[in-house]
Short mmCIF file of C-alpha atoms (C1' of nucleotides) and ligand atoms in Angstrom, two decimals:
data_model
loop_
_atom_site.label_atom_id
_atom_site.label_comp_id
_atom_site.label_asym_id
_atom_site.label_seq_id
_atom_site.Cartn_x
_atom_site.Cartn_y
_atom_site.Cartn_z
CA MET A 149 17.60 -28.41 47.98
CA LEU A 150 17.43 -31.86 46.34
CA ARG A 151 19.05 -30.89 43.45
CA VAL A 152 19.62 -33.04 40.34
CA ASN A 153 23.55 -32.49 38.90
CA LYS A 154 23.59 -30.13 36.63
CA LEU A 155 25.22 -32.70 34.56
CA THR A 156 22.26 -34.91 34.67
CA ASP A 157 20.22 -31.98 33.73
CA TYR A 158 22.04 -31.71 30.66
CA ALA A 159 22.28 -35.17 30.26
CA VAL A 160 18.26 -34.87 29.77
CA VAL A 161 18.92 -32.25 27.13
CA VAL A 162 21.33 -34.10 25.00
CA LEU A 163 18.93 -37.37 25.55
CA CYS A 164 16.18 -35.08 24.41
CA ASP A 165 17.93 -34.00 21.34
CA LEU A 166 19.06 -37.52 20.28
CA LEU A 167 16.11 -38.97 20.57
CA ARG A 168 14.97 -36.78 17.59
CA GLY A 169 17.24 -37.26 14.62
CA GLN A 170 19.83 -39.50 13.62
CA ALA A 171 20.25 -42.83 14.99
CA LEU A 172 24.01 -42.06 15.43
CA ARG A 173 25.00 -38.71 15.76
CA SER A 174 28.37 -37.29 17.24
CA ALA A 175 29.18 -35.71 20.51
CA ALA A 176 30.22 -32.69 18.31
CA ASP A 177 27.31 -33.03 16.84
CA LEU A 178 25.47 -33.25 19.58
CA SER A 179 26.75 -30.44 21.47
CA ALA A 180 26.66 -27.85 18.80
CA SER A 181 22.70 -28.72 18.23
CA SER A 182 22.02 -28.75 22.12
CA GLY A 183 24.32 -25.50 22.87
CA VAL A 184 25.86 -27.67 25.65
CA PRO A 185 29.93 -27.48 25.32
CA LEU A 186 31.33 -30.01 23.54
CA PRO A 187 34.16 -31.56 26.19
CA THR A 188 30.86 -31.37 28.98
CA VAL A 189 28.48 -33.39 26.22
CA SER A 190 31.41 -35.74 26.08
CA LYS A 191 31.92 -36.27 29.56
CA ILE A 192 28.30 -36.91 29.67
CA LEU A 193 27.97 -39.22 27.03
CA LYS A 194 30.93 -41.36 27.76
CA GLN A 195 28.87 -41.68 31.40
CA LEU A 196 25.30 -42.81 29.82
CA THR A 197 27.36 -45.07 27.59
CA LYS A 198 29.36 -46.52 30.32
CA ALA A 199 25.53 -47.40 31.76
CA GLU A 200 24.01 -48.44 28.60
CA ILE A 201 21.73 -46.27 28.17
CA LEU A 202 23.77 -44.89 24.74
CA GLN A 203 25.87 -47.23 22.82
CA SER A 204 28.88 -45.50 21.15
CA VAL A 205 30.72 -46.45 17.88
CA ARG A 206 34.20 -45.24 17.42
CA GLY A 207 36.14 -43.93 14.18
CA ALA A 208 35.11 -41.62 11.47
CA ASN A 209 31.30 -41.47 10.87
CA GLY A 210 30.92 -43.19 14.46
CA GLY A 211 28.88 -41.30 17.43
CA TYR A 212 25.98 -42.34 19.58
CA GLY A 213 23.42 -43.98 19.50
CA PHE A 214 20.40 -45.32 22.31
CA ALA A 215 21.49 -48.73 23.55
CA ARG A 216 17.90 -50.12 23.44
CA ARG A 217 14.74 -48.75 22.95
CA PRO A 218 14.21 -45.16 24.82
CA GLU A 219 10.62 -45.68 25.94
CA VAL A 220 12.13 -48.34 28.12
CA ILE A 221 14.52 -46.11 29.82
CA SER A 222 13.55 -44.55 33.32
CA MET A 223 14.85 -41.13 34.86
CA THR A 224 15.91 -43.23 37.56
CA GLU A 225 18.28 -45.55 35.21
CA VAL A 226 19.48 -41.48 34.08
CA ILE A 227 19.89 -40.11 36.95
CA GLU A 228 22.01 -42.73 38.82
CA SER A 229 24.12 -43.10 35.66
CA LEU A 230 25.13 -39.22 36.16
CA GLU A 231 25.24 -39.40 39.92
CA GLY A 232 25.63 -42.70 41.43
CA PRO A 233 23.09 -44.92 43.47
CA ILE A 234 20.07 -42.73 44.50
CA ALA A 235 20.80 -42.22 48.27
CA VAL A 236 19.56 -39.66 49.91
CA THR A 237 21.69 -40.42 52.82
CA GLY A 238 24.66 -42.44 53.87
CA CYS A 239 22.63 -44.20 56.44
CA VAL A 240 20.52 -46.31 53.13
CA GLU A 241 21.67 -49.97 53.06
CA ASP A 242 24.09 -50.42 50.02
CA SER A 243 25.67 -46.93 50.30
CA GLY A 244 28.49 -47.83 52.66
CA GLU A 245 29.04 -45.33 55.25
CA CYS A 246 26.51 -44.55 57.80
CA CYS A 247 26.49 -41.22 59.93
CA ALA A 248 28.51 -40.03 62.36
CA LEU A 249 26.63 -40.85 64.71
CA THR A 250 26.05 -44.56 63.91
CA ASP A 251 25.94 -46.44 67.80
CA GLN A 252 23.13 -44.16 69.29
CA CYS A 253 21.62 -43.27 65.89
CA PRO A 254 17.63 -43.63 66.81
CA MET A 255 16.54 -44.53 63.60
CA SER A 256 19.09 -47.28 61.65
CA GLY A 257 17.86 -47.38 58.37
CA HIS A 258 14.65 -45.61 58.39
CA TRP A 259 15.72 -43.14 55.86
CA ASN A 260 15.37 -45.79 53.47
CA ALA A 261 11.66 -45.52 53.75
CA VAL A 262 12.22 -41.91 51.79
CA ASN A 263 14.60 -43.17 49.75
CA THR A 264 12.48 -45.98 47.92
CA ALA A 265 9.84 -43.64 47.90
CA ILE A 266 11.62 -41.50 45.60
CA ARG A 267 13.72 -44.22 43.80
CA GLN A 268 9.94 -45.53 43.36
CA SER A 269 8.14 -42.75 41.62
CA LEU A 270 10.76 -41.95 39.86
CA ASN A 271 10.70 -44.93 38.18
CA ASP A 272 7.20 -44.23 36.68
CA VAL A 273 8.92 -41.09 34.86
CA ARG A 274 10.41 -42.42 31.54
CA LEU A 275 12.72 -40.09 29.84
CA ILE A 276 10.80 -39.76 26.67
CA ASP A 277 8.13 -38.22 29.53
CA MET A 278 10.77 -35.24 29.20
CA LEU A 279 10.27 -34.69 25.57
CA PRO A 280 7.83 -32.00 24.64
CA GLU A 281 5.09 -33.65 23.00
CA SER A 282 4.16 -30.53 20.80
CA ARG A 283 7.19 -31.05 18.39
CA PHE A 284 6.05 -34.14 17.48
CA MET A 285 2.67 -35.68 16.29
CA GLU A 286 -0.20 -37.10 18.21
CA PRO A 287 0.40 -38.02 21.88
CA THR A 288 -0.50 -41.48 20.93
CA ASP A 289 1.78 -41.80 17.99
CA LEU A 290 4.58 -40.17 19.86
CA VAL A 291 5.70 -43.27 21.24
CA GLY A 292 5.53 -45.80 18.17
CA SER A 293 7.32 -43.30 15.59
CA ILE A 294 9.94 -42.57 17.94
CA VAL A 295 10.49 -46.29 18.65
CA ALA A 296 10.36 -47.49 14.80
CA ARG A 297 13.09 -44.85 13.86
CA HIS A 298 15.19 -45.45 16.41
CA THR A 299 15.17 -49.37 16.48
CA LEU A 300 15.06 -49.56 12.90
CA ALA A 301 17.76 -47.07 12.52
CA LEU A 302 20.02 -49.01 15.71
CA GLN A 303 21.01 -51.56 13.20
CA ALA A 304 19.32 -54.63 14.66
CA GLN A 305 22.69 -55.19 16.88
CA GLU A 306 20.57 -56.65 19.58
CA GLY A 307 17.03 -56.50 21.21
CA GLU A 308 17.46 -56.80 25.45
CA PRO A 309 14.53 -55.08 26.15
CA ASN A 310 15.02 -55.41 30.10
CA ARG A 311 12.76 -54.42 32.63
CA MET B 210 23.16 -38.85 44.49
CA LEU B 211 20.43 -37.11 45.02
CA ARG B 212 21.16 -36.57 48.59
CA VAL B 213 19.64 -34.64 51.11
CA ASN B 214 21.90 -31.91 53.41
CA LYS B 215 23.68 -33.67 56.60
CA LEU B 216 21.44 -30.79 58.56
CA THR B 217 18.92 -32.75 57.37
CA ASP B 218 19.63 -35.96 58.56
CA TYR B 219 20.54 -34.57 61.84
CA ALA B 220 17.35 -32.53 61.69
CA VAL B 221 15.63 -36.00 61.93
CA VAL B 222 17.61 -37.88 64.29
CA VAL B 223 16.99 -34.80 66.88
CA LEU B 224 13.26 -34.52 65.81
CA CYS B 225 12.89 -38.37 66.73
CA ASP B 226 14.67 -37.62 70.00
CA LEU B 227 12.52 -34.90 70.48
CA LEU B 228 9.49 -37.06 69.80
CA ARG B 229 9.84 -39.25 73.03
CA GLY B 230 10.57 -36.91 75.94
CA GLN B 231 9.42 -34.13 77.78
CA ALA B 232 7.74 -31.55 75.39
CA LEU B 233 10.41 -28.70 75.70
CA ARG B 234 13.71 -30.25 75.55
CA SER B 235 16.57 -27.21 75.70
CA ALA B 236 18.69 -27.13 72.94
CA ALA B 237 21.65 -28.19 75.18
CA ASP B 238 19.82 -31.54 75.96
CA LEU B 239 18.92 -32.27 72.95
CA SER B 240 22.78 -32.12 71.95
CA ALA B 241 24.16 -34.41 74.36
CA SER B 242 21.24 -37.10 73.97
CA SER B 243 21.42 -36.83 70.09
CA GLY B 244 24.91 -36.82 69.97
CA VAL B 245 24.93 -33.98 67.37
CA PRO B 246 27.15 -31.07 68.64
CA LEU B 247 25.27 -28.28 70.45
CA PRO B 248 25.93 -25.30 67.84
CA THR B 249 24.81 -27.36 64.97
CA VAL B 250 21.42 -28.37 66.91
CA SER B 251 21.22 -25.17 67.65
CA LYS B 252 21.14 -24.16 63.87
CA ILE B 253 18.69 -26.94 62.92
CA LEU B 254 16.41 -26.36 65.48
CA LYS B 255 16.39 -22.37 64.77
CA GLN B 256 15.22 -23.57 61.12
CA LEU B 257 13.03 -26.02 62.24
CA THR B 258 11.14 -23.22 64.46
CA LYS B 259 10.85 -20.84 61.94
CA ALA B 260 9.38 -23.47 59.30
CA GLU B 261 7.15 -24.23 62.33
CA ILE B 262 7.64 -27.59 62.46
CA LEU B 263 9.10 -27.09 66.42
CA GLN B 264 8.00 -23.36 68.44
CA SER B 265 10.52 -22.49 71.36
CA VAL B 266 10.13 -20.73 74.36
CA ARG B 267 12.91 -18.36 75.40
CA GLY B 268 14.48 -18.09 78.75
CA ALA B 269 15.03 -20.30 82.00
CA ASN B 270 13.38 -23.22 81.65
CA GLY B 271 12.81 -22.53 77.95
CA GLY B 272 13.37 -24.79 74.95
CA TYR B 273 11.91 -26.43 71.75
CA GLY B 274 8.61 -28.44 71.51
CA PHE B 275 6.67 -29.39 68.57
CA ALA B 276 4.56 -26.44 67.19
CA ARG B 277 2.02 -29.04 66.30
CA ARG B 278 1.06 -32.78 66.28
CA PRO B 279 4.01 -34.65 65.29
CA GLU B 280 1.88 -37.22 62.92
CA VAL B 281 0.92 -34.44 60.52
CA ILE B 282 4.29 -33.51 59.75
CA SER B 283 5.66 -34.90 56.37
CA MET B 284 9.15 -35.28 55.43
CA THR B 285 8.34 -32.73 52.94
CA GLU B 286 8.21 -29.92 55.19
CA VAL B 287 11.21 -31.12 57.40
CA ILE B 288 13.74 -31.23 54.08
CA GLU B 289 12.03 -27.89 52.69
CA SER B 290 12.51 -26.16 55.93
CA LEU B 291 15.76 -27.29 55.90
CA GLU B 292 16.83 -26.90 52.40
CA GLY B 293 14.24 -24.50 50.78
CA PRO B 294 12.05 -25.50 48.38
CA ILE B 295 12.28 -29.45 46.44
CA ALA B 296 13.26 -28.21 43.15
CA VAL B 297 15.42 -30.89 41.19
CA THR B 298 16.99 -28.51 38.46
CA GLY B 299 16.34 -24.83 37.99
CA CYS B 300 14.40 -24.95 35.33
CA VAL B 301 11.69 -26.09 37.64
CA GLU B 302 8.77 -23.36 37.76
CA ASP B 303 8.79 -21.36 41.07
CA SER B 304 12.38 -21.54 41.80
CA GLY B 305 13.39 -18.20 39.31
CA GLU B 306 16.23 -19.37 37.44
CA CYS B 307 16.43 -21.54 34.00
CA CYS B 308 19.06 -23.39 33.26
CA ALA B 309 21.65 -21.50 30.99
CA LEU B 310 20.04 -22.61 27.50
CA THR B 311 16.84 -21.52 28.11
CA ASP B 312 15.89 -20.78 24.51
CA GLN B 313 16.98 -23.68 22.91
CA CYS B 314 16.09 -26.00 25.50
CA PRO B 315 13.83 -28.88 24.49
CA MET B 316 11.95 -29.07 27.12
CA SER B 317 11.05 -26.27 29.00
CA GLY B 318 9.73 -27.33 32.40
CA HIS B 319 9.23 -30.86 31.94
CA TRP B 320 11.12 -31.54 34.74
CA ASN B 321 8.32 -31.04 36.56
CA ALA B 322 7.35 -33.74 36.04
CA VAL B 323 10.35 -35.47 38.11
CA ASN B 324 9.74 -33.01 40.63
CA THR B 325 6.21 -33.36 41.43
CA ALA B 326 6.90 -37.16 41.25
CA ILE B 327 9.34 -36.50 44.13
CA ARG B 328 7.13 -34.17 46.04
CA GLN B 329 4.61 -36.39 46.02
CA SER B 330 5.98 -39.53 47.46
CA LEU B 331 7.73 -37.64 49.95
CA ASN B 332 4.40 -35.85 51.04
CA ASP B 333 3.52 -39.81 52.65
CA VAL B 334 6.26 -40.56 54.39
CA ARG B 335 5.69 -38.89 57.49
CA LEU B 336 8.24 -38.20 60.31
CA ILE B 337 6.63 -40.58 62.60
CA ASP B 338 7.59 -43.24 59.92
CA MET B 339 11.21 -42.15 60.82
CA LEU B 340 11.00 -43.76 64.14
CA PRO B 341 11.89 -47.07 65.00
CA GLU B 342 8.97 -48.76 66.05
CA SER B 343 11.03 -51.24 68.17
CA ARG B 344 11.63 -48.73 70.79
CA PHE B 345 7.94 -48.17 71.62
CA MET B 346 5.06 -50.71 71.68
CA GLU B 347 3.53 -52.64 69.38
CA PRO B 348 2.97 -50.36 66.05
CA THR B 349 -0.66 -50.35 66.43
CA ASP B 350 -0.83 -48.38 69.59
CA LEU B 351 2.37 -46.32 68.36
CA VAL B 352 0.83 -43.41 66.76
CA GLY B 353 -1.43 -42.96 69.16
CA SER B 354 0.74 -42.89 72.09
CA ILE B 355 3.08 -40.90 70.86
CA VAL B 356 0.23 -38.25 70.04
CA ALA B 357 -0.99 -38.90 73.47
CA ARG B 358 1.96 -38.02 75.51
CA HIS B 359 2.81 -34.86 73.17
CA THR B 360 -0.68 -33.40 72.55
CA LEU B 361 -1.21 -33.25 76.18
CA ALA B 362 2.14 -32.02 76.71
CA LEU B 363 2.04 -29.73 74.65
CA GLN B 364 0.20 -27.49 76.87
CA ALA B 365 -2.82 -27.08 74.66
CA GLN B 366 -1.76 -23.94 73.28
CA GLU B 367 -3.35 -24.43 70.03
CA GLY B 368 -4.85 -27.14 67.35
CA GLU B 369 -4.52 -26.19 63.85
CA PRO B 370 -4.46 -29.60 62.29
CA ASN B 371 -3.69 -28.09 59.33
CA ARG B 372 -3.39 -30.86 55.96
"C1'" DC C 177 15.97 -5.75 90.31
"C1'" DA C 178 19.93 -8.97 89.15
"C1'" DG C 179 21.89 -12.74 87.33
"C1'" DA C 180 21.07 -16.76 84.87
"C1'" DT C 181 19.20 -19.69 80.78
"C1'" DA C 182 18.66 -19.90 76.59
"C1'" DC C 183 16.47 -18.68 72.19
"C1'" DT C 184 17.73 -15.82 67.50
"C1'" DG C 185 20.39 -13.92 63.86
"C1'" DT C 186 24.01 -13.52 61.47
"C1'" DA C 187 28.38 -13.48 60.03
"C1'" DC C 188 32.40 -16.40 58.81
"C1'" DT C 189 36.13 -20.07 57.44
"C1'" DG C 190 37.89 -24.46 56.29
"C1'" DT C 191 36.42 -28.17 53.27
"C1'" DT C 192 33.98 -31.17 50.14
"C1'" DT C 193 31.33 -31.14 45.98
"C1'" DT C 194 30.57 -29.85 41.65
"C1'" DG C 195 31.30 -27.93 37.00
"C1'" DG C 196 34.34 -27.33 33.05
"C1'" DT C 197 38.37 -28.44 30.85
"C1'" DC C 198 42.26 -30.66 28.64
"C1'" DC C 199 45.19 -34.18 27.47
"C1'" DT C 200 46.68 -38.61 26.00
"C1'" DG C 201 45.50 -43.17 24.06
"C1'" DT C 202 42.48 -46.02 21.27
"C1'" DA C 203 39.55 -47.99 17.09
"C1'" DT C 204 37.31 -47.42 12.80
"C1'" DA C 205 36.79 -45.78 8.35
"C1'" DT C 206 38.37 -44.47 3.53
"C1'" DA D 87 48.23 -43.18 6.19
"C1'" DT D 88 45.27 -40.10 7.72
"C1'" DA D 89 41.44 -38.19 9.66
"C1'" DT D 90 37.49 -38.87 12.77
"C1'" DA D 91 35.64 -40.13 17.11
"C1'" DC D 92 35.26 -41.84 21.39
"C1'" DA D 93 37.72 -43.91 26.39
"C1'" DG D 94 39.76 -42.56 30.36
"C1'" DG D 95 41.63 -40.24 33.66
"C1'" DA D 96 43.95 -36.06 35.73
"C1'" DC D 97 43.41 -31.24 36.77
"C1'" DC D 98 41.81 -26.76 38.74
"C1'" DA D 99 38.17 -23.27 39.73
"C1'" DA D 100 34.45 -22.17 41.41
"C1'" DA D 101 30.30 -23.18 44.29
"C1'" DA D 102 28.15 -24.96 48.25
"C1'" DC D 103 27.88 -26.84 52.65
"C1'" DA D 104 29.37 -28.01 57.58
"C1'" DG D 105 30.13 -26.46 61.35
"C1'" DT D 106 31.46 -22.48 64.68
"C1'" DA D 107 31.62 -18.29 67.12
"C1'" DC D 108 29.46 -14.12 69.25
"C1'" DA D 109 26.51 -10.22 69.85
"C1'" DG D 110 21.90 -9.38 71.01
"C1'" DT D 111 17.42 -10.97 73.37
"C1'" DA D 112 13.56 -12.66 76.19
"C1'" DT D 113 12.60 -15.26 80.16
"C1'" DC D 114 12.47 -17.80 84.63
"C1'" DT D 115 13.90 -17.12 89.56
"C1'" DG D 116 14.75 -15.66 93.55
S1 LIG E 154 23.52 -43.99 61.38
FE1 LIG E 154 22.25 -44.66 60.04
S2 LIG E 154 20.39 -43.79 60.47
FE2 LIG E 154 21.74 -42.38 61.36
S1 LIG E 155 15.94 -24.17 30.76
FE1 LIG E 155 14.22 -25.02 31.66
S2 LIG E 155 14.39 -27.05 31.18
FE2 LIG E 155 16.30 -26.47 30.07
#
DNA sequence: CAGATACTGTACTGTTTTGGTCCTGTATAT
DNA sequence: ATATACAGGACCAAAACAGTACAGTATCTG
């Protein structure tokens, strides 16, 4: 049904959890507060880190935090980091394979239309759009406050507001 | 990777095949000309018929044809007919279930944002957009000619240009 | 009416993907 | 040193999927 992985689902839960709270939270901590079992949370966090959505700090008092300001993170990135490039079929370019009927296939690459359509719309949904505003203050202040808290807490280290 | 079923993939191939050719084609015929094995094609056609995208005629000289003019068929319909309602997670309304963490879930239903985003963009892609124009004439004439051929061939029977 | 054609519905099975867990290794703080 | 935490990868059970098969029904041809 055009489903997103369960892991991706969890990822958003965890990320939202991380969005309000200390800048650095351990996997165990996030597991407890989100209800997702530790090994699973761990797996997710590792992948998000590799995708440079999160950053990690090892050792005692270590944990995970956002690698950049959360409001620049789109759902495309979150989804792609958990399940690889968005490619509705094998026939979409840069996804290697083509379907078994390559030769006679009447529409080489036309799935791209569908694909880019989806990707496009996903780009417009940001991670913070998944947050229930109710738990914060006025929507208008929402972004500002999160950013403030996190960018402060993210003990400097960089900026790269890429994209 | 947010993949669509392989069956859905095939469905589009077959539908495109059906888009150029007689109005009524048997499953065997479509199988031969598309390269997709008969039992599989059959399965697909049955589902498309149930979704009222195609219509079927039983008996000798029977077969499948479009149930309505092809240019009003969106990819949303095609996809949904093959894999049920588009619902990226179990948490989307009218898809029954909610994820295991229902109670503490920090964003009840916020996947809806993603969901409608996808559905919206999919609505803008029509089946005929999947056709390789190259096999026809000028893109400008494309829609018109297909429509002409098929509406003629569709031996009247109705109109319902719904949506 | 007989026989052939072609769709309908459903059930079954092998394969692939996914979800979830665990274990070994490495980095950091106290 | 030792405890804390992340990193990476291997592993297995469960679920979803792809593909096939078959018994049933409708319709056309002659
Ligand atoms: S082989 Fe690429 S669309 Fe079918
Ligand atoms: S329980 Fe519905 S979003 Fe998690």
